[in-house]
PDB file of C-alpha atoms in Angstrom:
ATOM      1  CA  MET A   1       0.000   0.000   0.000  1.00  0.00           C
ATOM      2  CA  THR A   2       1.259   3.440  -0.803  1.00  0.00           C
ATOM      3  CA  SER A   3      -0.126   6.909  -1.146  1.00  0.00           C
ATOM      4  CA  SER A   4      -0.600   8.377  -4.621  1.00  0.00           C
ATOM      5  CA  GLN A   5      -0.231  11.871  -3.118  1.00  0.00           C
ATOM      6  CA  VAL A   6       2.100  13.223  -0.457  1.00  0.00           C
ATOM      7  CA  VAL A   7       0.065  13.113   2.748  1.00  0.00           C
ATOM      8  CA  LYS A   8       1.460  15.715   5.120  1.00  0.00           C
ATOM      9  CA  THR A   9       1.050  14.322   8.630  1.00  0.00           C
ATOM     10  CA  LEU A  10       1.465  15.838  12.081  1.00  0.00           C
ATOM     11  CA  ILE A  11       2.119  13.354  14.901  1.00  0.00           C
ATOM     12  CA  VAL A  12       1.151  14.789  18.298  1.00  0.00           C
ATOM     13  CA  ASP A  13       2.251  12.691  21.289  1.00  0.00           C
ATOM     14  CA  ASP A  14       4.431  13.431  24.309  1.00  0.00           C
ATOM     15  CA  ASP A  15       6.050   9.969  24.229  1.00  0.00           C
ATOM     16  CA  VAL A  16       9.035   9.824  21.890  1.00  0.00           C
ATOM     17  CA  SER A  17       8.992   6.025  21.435  1.00  0.00           C
ATOM     18  CA  THR A  18       5.300   6.154  20.463  1.00  0.00           C
ATOM     19  CA  ARG A  19       6.013   8.913  17.929  1.00  0.00           C
ATOM     20  CA  ARG A  20       8.805   6.790  16.485  1.00  0.00           C
ATOM     21  CA  ILE A  21       6.421   3.876  15.992  1.00  0.00           C
ATOM     22  CA  TYR A  22       3.828   6.036  14.217  1.00  0.00           C
ATOM     23  CA  ARG A  23       6.588   7.541  12.092  1.00  0.00           C
ATOM     24  CA  MET A  24       7.680   4.069  10.967  1.00  0.00           C
ATOM     25  CA  MET A  25       4.091   3.024  10.226  1.00  0.00           C
ATOM     26  CA  LEU A  26       3.396   6.103   8.113  1.00  0.00           C
ATOM     27  CA  PHE A  27       6.813   6.144   6.485  1.00  0.00           C
ATOM     28  CA  ARG A  28       5.905   2.794   4.954  1.00  0.00           C
ATOM     29  CA  PHE A  29       3.056   4.568   3.149  1.00  0.00           C
ATOM     30  CA  GLY A  30       5.264   7.383   1.899  1.00  0.00           C
ATOM     31  CA  PHE A  31       3.722  10.049   4.117  1.00  0.00           C
ATOM     32  CA  GLU A  32       5.607  13.232   5.003  1.00  0.00           C
ATOM     33  CA  ILE A  33       5.910  13.500   8.772  1.00  0.00           C
ATOM     34  CA  THR A  34       6.335  16.190  11.411  1.00  0.00           C
ATOM     35  CA  GLU A  35       6.325  15.430  15.143  1.00  0.00           C
ATOM     36  CA  VAL A  36       5.451  17.585  18.152  1.00  0.00           C
ATOM     37  CA  GLY A  37       5.178  16.694  21.833  1.00  0.00           C
ATOM     38  CA  ASP A  38       2.070  18.557  23.032  1.00  0.00           C
ATOM     39  CA  GLY A  39      -1.238  20.040  21.918  1.00  0.00           C
ATOM     40  CA  LYS A  40      -0.096  23.671  21.973  1.00  0.00           C
ATOM     41  CA  SER A  41       2.813  22.882  19.659  1.00  0.00           C
ATOM     42  CA  ALA A  42       0.332  21.207  17.320  1.00  0.00           C
ATOM     43  CA  VAL A  43      -1.841  24.330  17.242  1.00  0.00           C
ATOM     44  CA  ASP A  44       1.263  26.500  16.753  1.00  0.00           C
ATOM     45  CA  GLN A  45       2.216  24.432  13.693  1.00  0.00           C
ATOM     46  CA  PHE A  46      -0.999  25.555  11.990  1.00  0.00           C
ATOM     47  CA  LEU A  47      -0.823  29.115  13.367  1.00  0.00           C
ATOM     48  CA  THR A  48       2.591  29.558  11.734  1.00  0.00           C
ATOM     49  CA  GLY A  49       1.162  28.650   8.332  1.00  0.00           C
ATOM     50  CA  ASN A  50       1.984  24.959   8.069  1.00  0.00           C
ATOM     51  CA  GLU A  51      -0.639  22.797   6.426  1.00  0.00           C
ATOM     52  CA  TYR A  52      -1.321  19.153   7.183  1.00  0.00           C
ATOM     53  CA  ASP A  53      -3.696  16.613   5.699  1.00  0.00           C
ATOM     54  CA  LEU A  54      -3.653  14.324   8.720  1.00  0.00           C
ATOM     55  CA  VAL A  55      -3.114  14.678  12.469  1.00  0.00           C
ATOM     56  CA  LEU A  56      -2.509  11.780  14.865  1.00  0.00           C
ATOM     57  CA  MET A  57      -3.526  13.196  18.253  1.00  0.00           C
ATOM     58  CA  ASP A  58      -2.705  11.765  21.681  1.00  0.00           C
ATOM     59  CA  LYS A  59      -4.915  12.785  24.596  1.00  0.00           C
ATOM     60  CA  ASP A  60      -2.872  13.325  27.751  1.00  0.00           C
ATOM     61  CA  MET A  61      -0.060  15.738  27.027  1.00  0.00           C
ATOM     62  CA  PRO A  62       1.500  18.650  28.892  1.00  0.00           C
ATOM     63  CA  ILE A  63       0.493  22.291  28.268  1.00  0.00           C
ATOM     64  CA  MET A  64      -2.556  21.445  26.109  1.00  0.00           C
ATOM     65  CA  ASP A  65      -4.236  18.048  25.897  1.00  0.00           C
ATOM     66  CA  GLY A  66      -5.459  16.397  22.724  1.00  0.00           C
ATOM     67  CA  VAL A  67      -9.162  17.119  23.181  1.00  0.00           C
ATOM     68  CA  GLU A  68      -8.506  20.825  23.672  1.00  0.00           C
ATOM     69  CA  ALA A  69      -6.056  20.890  20.768  1.00  0.00           C
ATOM     70  CA  THR A  70      -8.635  19.210  18.522  1.00  0.00           C
ATOM     71  CA  ARG A  71     -11.322  21.691  19.550  1.00  0.00           C
ATOM     72  CA  THR A  72      -8.927  24.596  18.963  1.00  0.00           C
ATOM     73  CA  LEU A  73      -7.960  23.369  15.499  1.00  0.00           C
ATOM     74  CA  ARG A  74     -11.579  22.965  14.454  1.00  0.00           C
ATOM     75  CA  GLY A  75     -12.317  26.417  15.846  1.00  0.00           C
ATOM     76  CA  MET A  76      -9.559  27.738  13.569  1.00  0.00           C
ATOM     77  CA  GLY A  77     -11.310  26.073  10.619  1.00  0.00           C
ATOM     78  CA  ILE A  78      -8.576  23.469  10.111  1.00  0.00           C
ATOM     79  CA  PRO A  79      -9.971  20.774   7.796  1.00  0.00           C
ATOM     80  CA  ALA A  80      -7.224  18.143   8.358  1.00  0.00           C
ATOM     81  CA  LYS A  81      -8.352  14.630   9.227  1.00  0.00           C
ATOM     82  CA  ILE A  82      -7.753  14.095  12.962  1.00  0.00           C
ATOM     83  CA  ILE A  83      -7.326  10.586  14.391  1.00  0.00           C
ATOM     84  CA  ALA A  84      -7.394  10.518  18.199  1.00  0.00           C
ATOM     85  CA  ILE A  85      -5.107   7.806  19.601  1.00  0.00           C
ATOM     86  CA  THR A  86      -5.151   7.191  23.358  1.00  0.00           C
ATOM     87  CA  THR A  87      -5.321   4.547  26.112  1.00  0.00           C
ATOM     88  CA  ASP A  88      -8.353   6.391  27.555  1.00  0.00           C
ATOM     89  CA  ALA A  89     -11.400   4.642  26.109  1.00  0.00           C
ATOM     90  CA  ASN A  90     -13.664   7.045  28.003  1.00  0.00           C
ATOM     91  CA  SER A  91     -12.417  10.004  25.982  1.00  0.00           C
ATOM     92  CA  ARG A  92     -14.012   8.817  22.738  1.00  0.00           C
ATOM     93  CA  GLY A  93     -17.102  11.015  23.113  1.00  0.00           C
ATOM     94  CA  ALA A  94     -15.069  14.067  24.097  1.00  0.00           C
ATOM     95  CA  PHE A  95     -12.808  13.676  21.071  1.00  0.00           C
ATOM     96  CA  PHE A  96     -15.686  13.316  18.616  1.00  0.00           C
ATOM     97  CA  ASP A  97     -17.473  16.277  20.212  1.00  0.00           C
ATOM     98  CA  ALA A  98     -14.273  18.290  19.762  1.00  0.00           C
ATOM     99  CA  GLY A  99     -14.204  17.406  16.062  1.00  0.00           C
ATOM    100  CA  ALA A 100     -12.006  14.325  15.692  1.00  0.00           C
ATOM    101  CA  ASP A 101     -12.722  12.149  12.653  1.00  0.00           C
ATOM    102  CA  GLU A 102     -11.649   8.836  14.097  1.00  0.00           C
ATOM    103  CA  PHE A 103     -10.668   7.273  17.404  1.00  0.00           C
ATOM    104  CA  LEU A 104      -8.185   4.457  18.088  1.00  0.00           C
ATOM    105  CA  LEU A 105      -7.104   2.875  21.334  1.00  0.00           C
ATOM    106  CA  LYS A 106      -3.417   2.390  22.047  1.00  0.00           C
ATOM    107  CA  PRO A 107      -1.504   0.311  21.229  1.00  0.00           C
ATOM    108  CA  VAL A 108      -2.196   1.087  17.571  1.00  0.00           C
ATOM    109  CA  ASN A 109      -2.505  -1.840  15.241  1.00  0.00           C
ATOM    110  CA  PHE A 110      -0.894  -1.213  11.858  1.00  0.00           C
ATOM    111  CA  THR A 111      -3.823  -2.787   9.977  1.00  0.00           C
ATOM    112  CA  ALA A 112      -6.438  -0.771  11.888  1.00  0.00           C
ATOM    113  CA  LEU A 113      -4.578   2.453  11.091  1.00  0.00           C
ATOM    114  CA  ALA A 114      -4.242   1.460   7.418  1.00  0.00           C
ATOM    115  CA  ASP A 115      -8.001   0.768   7.206  1.00  0.00           C
ATOM    116  CA  ILE A 116      -8.771   4.262   8.490  1.00  0.00           C
ATOM    117  CA  LEU A 117      -6.269   5.844   6.080  1.00  0.00           C
ATOM    118  CA  LYS A 118      -7.877   3.936   3.200  1.00  0.00           C
ATOM    119  CA  ALA A 119     -11.314   5.177   4.286  1.00  0.00           C
ATOM    120  CA  PHE A 120      -9.870   8.720   4.211  1.00  0.00           C
ATOM    121  CA  ASN A 121      -8.623   8.017   0.637  1.00  0.00           C
ATOM    122  CA  PHE A 122      -5.045   8.566   1.724  1.00  0.00           C
ATOM    123  CA  LEU A 123      -4.011   5.111   0.474  1.00  0.00           C
ATOM    124  CA  ASN A 124      -4.494   3.256  -2.803  1.00  0.00           C
TER     125      ASN A 124
ATOM    126  CA  MET B   1      28.691 -20.401  19.004  1.00  0.00           C
ATOM    127  CA  ASP B   2      27.545 -21.023  15.431  1.00  0.00           C
ATOM    128  CA  VAL B   3      24.696 -19.125  13.779  1.00  0.00           C
ATOM    129  CA  SER B   4      22.058 -21.818  14.133  1.00  0.00           C
ATOM    130  CA  MET B   5      22.830 -22.212  17.837  1.00  0.00           C
ATOM    131  CA  LEU B   6      22.593 -18.439  18.300  1.00  0.00           C
ATOM    132  CA  GLN B   7      19.288 -18.380  16.417  1.00  0.00           C
ATOM    133  CA  ARG B   8      17.924 -21.202  18.600  1.00  0.00           C
ATOM    134  CA  THR B   9      19.000 -19.359  21.755  1.00  0.00           C
ATOM    135  CA  TYR B  10      17.335 -16.200  20.433  1.00  0.00           C
ATOM    136  CA  THR B  11      14.080 -18.012  19.622  1.00  0.00           C
ATOM    137  CA  ASP B  12      14.071 -19.717  23.033  1.00  0.00           C
ATOM    138  CA  LEU B  13      14.595 -16.387  24.796  1.00  0.00           C
ATOM    139  CA  LEU B  14      11.918 -14.601  22.766  1.00  0.00           C
ATOM    140  CA  THR B  15       9.446 -17.456  23.293  1.00  0.00           C
ATOM    141  CA  SER B  16      10.070 -17.360  27.030  1.00  0.00           C
ATOM    142  CA  LEU B  17       9.433 -13.603  27.102  1.00  0.00           C
ATOM    143  CA  PHE B  18       5.980 -14.199  25.615  1.00  0.00           C
ATOM    144  CA  ARG B  19       5.307 -17.241  27.787  1.00  0.00           C
ATOM    145  CA  GLU B  20       6.194 -15.306  30.956  1.00  0.00           C
ATOM    146  CA  GLY B  21       3.927 -12.450  29.899  1.00  0.00           C
ATOM    147  CA  ILE B  22       6.784  -9.938  29.688  1.00  0.00           C
ATOM    148  CA  LEU B  23       5.985  -9.241  26.021  1.00  0.00           C
ATOM    149  CA  ASN B  24       2.684  -9.259  24.159  1.00  0.00           C
ATOM    150  CA  GLN B  25       1.464  -9.214  20.541  1.00  0.00           C
ATOM    151  CA  GLN B  26       2.357  -5.536  20.111  1.00  0.00           C
ATOM    152  CA  PHE B  27       6.056  -6.484  20.125  1.00  0.00           C
ATOM    153  CA  ILE B  28       5.441  -8.697  17.079  1.00  0.00           C
ATOM    154  CA  GLU B  29       3.764  -5.692  15.394  1.00  0.00           C
ATOM    155  CA  LEU B  30       6.976  -3.727  15.960  1.00  0.00           C
ATOM    156  CA  GLN B  31       9.140  -6.535  14.584  1.00  0.00           C
ATOM    157  CA  GLN B  32       6.983  -6.621  11.465  1.00  0.00           C
ATOM    158  CA  LEU B  33       7.590  -2.905  10.892  1.00  0.00           C
ATOM    159  CA  GLN B  34      11.348  -3.555  10.878  1.00  0.00           C
ATOM    160  CA  ASP B  35      12.878  -4.234   7.466  1.00  0.00           C
ATOM    161  CA  GLU B  36      16.221  -4.151   5.668  1.00  0.00           C
ATOM    162  CA  ASN B  37      15.935  -0.357   5.288  1.00  0.00           C
ATOM    163  CA  ASN B  38      15.451   0.095   9.036  1.00  0.00           C
ATOM    164  CA  PRO B  39      17.178  -2.923  10.607  1.00  0.00           C
ATOM    165  CA  GLY B  40      17.577  -1.301  14.025  1.00  0.00           C
ATOM    166  CA  PHE B  41      14.010  -0.014  14.370  1.00  0.00           C
ATOM    167  CA  VAL B  42      12.878  -2.239  17.259  1.00  0.00           C
ATOM    168  CA  ASN B  43      16.146  -1.739  19.133  1.00  0.00           C
ATOM    169  CA  GLU B  44      15.830   2.024  18.651  1.00  0.00           C
ATOM    170  CA  VAL B  45      12.221   2.215  19.868  1.00  0.00           C
ATOM    171  CA  VAL B  46      12.876  -0.008  22.878  1.00  0.00           C
ATOM    172  CA  SER B  47      15.996   2.012  23.764  1.00  0.00           C
ATOM    173  CA  LEU B  48      13.900   5.183  23.698  1.00  0.00           C
ATOM    174  CA  PHE B  49      11.472   3.443  26.025  1.00  0.00           C
ATOM    175  CA  PHE B  50      14.282   2.417  28.405  1.00  0.00           C
ATOM    176  CA  GLU B  51      15.384   6.036  28.665  1.00  0.00           C
ATOM    177  CA  ASP B  52      11.942   7.520  29.107  1.00  0.00           C
ATOM    178  CA  ALA B  53      10.553   4.818  31.399  1.00  0.00           C
ATOM    179  CA  GLY B  54      13.697   4.904  33.529  1.00  0.00           C
ATOM    180  CA  ARG B  55      13.250   8.639  34.000  1.00  0.00           C
ATOM    181  CA  LEU B  56       9.532   8.282  34.827  1.00  0.00           C
ATOM    182  CA  ILE B  57      10.173   5.558  37.406  1.00  0.00           C
ATOM    183  CA  THR B  58      12.925   7.624  39.030  1.00  0.00           C
ATOM    184  CA  GLU B  59      10.494  10.576  39.246  1.00  0.00           C
ATOM    185  CA  LEU B  60       7.791   8.300  40.677  1.00  0.00           C
ATOM    186  CA  ILE B  61      10.064   6.947  43.415  1.00  0.00           C
ATOM    187  CA  SER B  62      11.356  10.440  44.186  1.00  0.00           C
ATOM    188  CA  ASN B  63       7.776  11.693  44.525  1.00  0.00           C
ATOM    189  CA  PHE B  64       6.858   8.879  46.899  1.00  0.00           C
ATOM    190  CA  ASN B  65       9.837   9.761  49.072  1.00  0.00           C
ATOM    191  CA  GLN B  66       8.508  13.304  49.602  1.00  0.00           C
ATOM    192  CA  GLN B  67       6.688  14.146  52.817  1.00  0.00           C
ATOM    193  CA  ALA B  68       3.644  15.327  50.889  1.00  0.00           C
ATOM    194  CA  VAL B  69       3.152  13.064  47.869  1.00  0.00           C
ATOM    195  CA  ASP B  70       1.640  14.739  44.822  1.00  0.00           C
ATOM    196  CA  TYR B  71      -0.571  11.836  43.768  1.00  0.00           C
ATOM    197  CA  LYS B  72      -1.915  13.714  40.761  1.00  0.00           C
ATOM    198  CA  LYS B  73       1.620  14.055  39.417  1.00  0.00           C
ATOM    199  CA  VAL B  74       2.366  10.425  40.245  1.00  0.00           C
ATOM    200  CA  ASP B  75      -0.778   9.335  38.392  1.00  0.00           C
ATOM    201  CA  ALA B  76       0.259  11.399  35.359  1.00  0.00           C
ATOM    202  CA  TYR B  77       3.657   9.651  35.306  1.00  0.00           C
ATOM    203  CA  VAL B  78       2.031   6.228  35.579  1.00  0.00           C
ATOM    204  CA  HIS B  79      -0.452   7.096  32.843  1.00  0.00           C
ATOM    205  CA  GLN B  80       2.400   8.075  30.547  1.00  0.00           C
ATOM    206  CA  LEU B  81       4.285   4.897  31.393  1.00  0.00           C
ATOM    207  CA  LYS B  82       1.184   2.821  30.738  1.00  0.00           C
ATOM    208  CA  GLY B  83       0.827   4.322  27.267  1.00  0.00           C
ATOM    209  CA  SER B  84       4.462   3.918  26.278  1.00  0.00           C
ATOM    210  CA  SER B  85       4.721   0.348  27.618  1.00  0.00           C
ATOM    211  CA  ALA B  86       1.530  -0.572  25.724  1.00  0.00           C
ATOM    212  CA  SER B  87       2.995   0.850  22.511  1.00  0.00           C
ATOM    213  CA  ILE B  88       6.021  -1.447  22.617  1.00  0.00           C
ATOM    214  CA  GLY B  89       4.363  -4.575  24.008  1.00  0.00           C
ATOM    215  CA  ALA B  90       5.838  -4.456  27.525  1.00  0.00           C
ATOM    216  CA  GLU B  91       2.864  -6.313  28.986  1.00  0.00           C
ATOM    217  CA  LYS B  92       3.883  -6.766  32.637  1.00  0.00           C
ATOM    218  CA  ILE B  93       4.865  -3.111  32.989  1.00  0.00           C
ATOM    219  CA  ARG B  94       1.589  -2.049  31.355  1.00  0.00           C
ATOM    220  CA  SER B  95      -0.328  -4.354  33.682  1.00  0.00           C
ATOM    221  CA  VAL B  96       1.248  -2.958  36.870  1.00  0.00           C
ATOM    222  CA  CYS B  97       0.484   0.567  35.626  1.00  0.00           C
ATOM    223  CA  GLN B  98      -3.144  -0.493  35.068  1.00  0.00           C
ATOM    224  CA  THR B  99      -3.325  -1.876  38.629  1.00  0.00           C
ATOM    225  CA  PHE B 100      -1.863   1.355  40.020  1.00  0.00           C
ATOM    226  CA  ARG B 101      -4.495   3.420  38.188  1.00  0.00           C
ATOM    227  CA  GLU B 102      -7.291   1.195  39.516  1.00  0.00           C
ATOM    228  CA  TYR B 103      -6.062   1.841  43.064  1.00  0.00           C
ATOM    229  CA  TYR B 104      -5.725   5.567  42.295  1.00  0.00           C
ATOM    230  CA  ASP B 105      -9.302   5.738  41.007  1.00  0.00           C
ATOM    231  CA  LYS B 106     -10.484   4.174  44.295  1.00  0.00           C
ATOM    232  CA  ASN B 107      -8.300   6.626  46.326  1.00  0.00           C
ATOM    233  CA  ASP B 108      -6.444   3.608  47.714  1.00  0.00           C
ATOM    234  CA  ILE B 109      -3.119   5.250  48.534  1.00  0.00           C
ATOM    235  CA  GLN B 110      -1.602   2.143  50.104  1.00  0.00           C
ATOM    236  CA  GLY B 111      -2.537   0.183  46.998  1.00  0.00           C
ATOM    237  CA  CYS B 112      -0.815   2.803  44.841  1.00  0.00           C
ATOM    238  CA  TYR B 113       2.276   2.711  47.017  1.00  0.00           C
ATOM    239  CA  ASN B 114       2.406  -1.100  46.843  1.00  0.00           C
ATOM    240  CA  CYS B 115       2.656  -0.909  43.041  1.00  0.00           C
ATOM    241  CA  ILE B 116       5.852   1.132  42.936  1.00  0.00           C
ATOM    242  CA  GLN B 117       8.351  -1.564  43.855  1.00  0.00           C
ATOM    243  CA  PRO B 118       6.812  -4.156  41.476  1.00  0.00           C
ATOM    244  CA  LEU B 119       6.844  -1.510  38.738  1.00  0.00           C
ATOM    245  CA  LYS B 120      10.530  -0.872  39.271  1.00  0.00           C
ATOM    246  CA  GLN B 121      11.225  -4.616  39.361  1.00  0.00           C
ATOM    247  CA  GLU B 122       9.295  -5.331  36.185  1.00  0.00           C
ATOM    248  CA  PHE B 123      11.121  -2.521  34.400  1.00  0.00           C
ATOM    249  CA  MET B 124      14.541  -3.854  35.512  1.00  0.00           C
ATOM    250  CA  THR B 125      13.595  -7.373  34.387  1.00  0.00           C
ATOM    251  CA  PHE B 126      12.271  -6.103  31.045  1.00  0.00           C
ATOM    252  CA  LYS B 127      15.380  -4.012  30.414  1.00  0.00           C
ATOM    253  CA  SER B 128      17.772  -6.818  31.268  1.00  0.00           C
ATOM    254  CA  LYS B 129      15.985  -9.401  29.111  1.00  0.00           C
ATOM    255  CA  LEU B 130      15.528  -7.119  26.105  1.00  0.00           C
ATOM    256  CA  GLU B 131      19.184  -6.067  26.295  1.00  0.00           C
ATOM    257  CA  ALA B 132      20.113  -9.768  26.228  1.00  0.00           C
ATOM    258  CA  LEU B 133      17.796 -10.264  23.236  1.00  0.00           C
ATOM    259  CA  PHE B 134      19.345  -7.378  21.297  1.00  0.00           C
ATOM    260  CA  ALA B 135      22.865  -8.587  22.151  1.00  0.00           C
ATOM    261  CA  LEU B 136      21.961 -11.959  20.625  1.00  0.00           C
ATOM    262  CA  GLU B 137      20.602 -10.174  17.537  1.00  0.00           C
ATOM    263  CA  GLN B 138      23.937  -8.407  17.094  1.00  0.00           C
ATOM    264  CA  GLN B 139      25.825 -11.707  17.436  1.00  0.00           C
ATOM    265  CA  ILE B 140      23.540 -13.384  14.875  1.00  0.00           C
ATOM    266  CA  VAL B 141      23.989 -10.565  12.362  1.00  0.00           C
ATOM    267  CA  ALA B 142      27.768 -10.453  12.973  1.00  0.00           C
ATOM    268  CA  ALA B 143      27.899 -14.204  12.279  1.00  0.00           C
ATOM    269  CA  GLY B 144      26.093 -13.647   8.961  1.00  0.00           C
ATOM    270  CA  GLY B 145      22.707 -14.972  10.056  1.00  0.00           C
ATOM    271  CA  SER B 146      19.194 -13.499   9.996  1.00  0.00           C
ATOM    272  CA  ILE B 147      17.005 -12.737  13.008  1.00  0.00           C
ATOM    273  CA  PRO B 148      14.291 -15.402  13.493  1.00  0.00           C
ATOM    274  CA  MET B 149      10.792 -13.882  13.489  1.00  0.00           C
ATOM    275  CA  MET B 150       8.151 -14.772  16.042  1.00  0.00           C
ATOM    276  CA  ARG B 151       4.966 -16.098  14.478  1.00  0.00           C
ATOM    277  CA  HIS B 152       1.490 -14.806  15.504  1.00  0.00           C
TER     278      HIS B 152
END
């Protein structure tokens, strides 16, 4: 599976080993990847004019959590697909209310992520 | 030791890690992401985990040694450790973190405290066994062999 377009992706997670795993998963698809470690840095990426097609958003992070970051991005009119990825199953409703497009529980399964990316038409 | 003997030792060690519940299926997911273009991927991710988890556990123990324990901070550390251990398949560490959080949710401070030593122990065991596994990998590759893959 590959992407026919360059999918610009922002990985938002405060754990560096988790970010490395997502990077490897998405690298396989040919995505272009940027990483940040908290929700405020994610918002700042868009505020400084960067554009992304896809955001992988953790929930519990310092400074600004993932639900708040998602809500802020939607408030800014950011149309990027946002996949919430967290160990907190109870946060599903909060993420969708904030404007997330999909929700996955950690640990992320490569196939489950690929299925979502196909549904988003990011993969052939 | 010849390559086939090293490979057998590696397989036996990896199998025992799954049998003892130290690793779970997620570790196989990581191995399957590794390829000839990124041969050190699993080693790299696990090494990042060692560094981060070691720091979190040190902070946890330091917090518990304070006169006034900041349980909210402690819970945040454990939550982070639970997420990162789940991501790499460190099942026993993840499980102790889960137990801690169950005690925390019930305001059972003694229960929380009783999780700290097992958490430290499980981390030390995990680190030592994975370091042995990666050392075997290096020996296998140096001897011209390939790393045996664990089946689902």
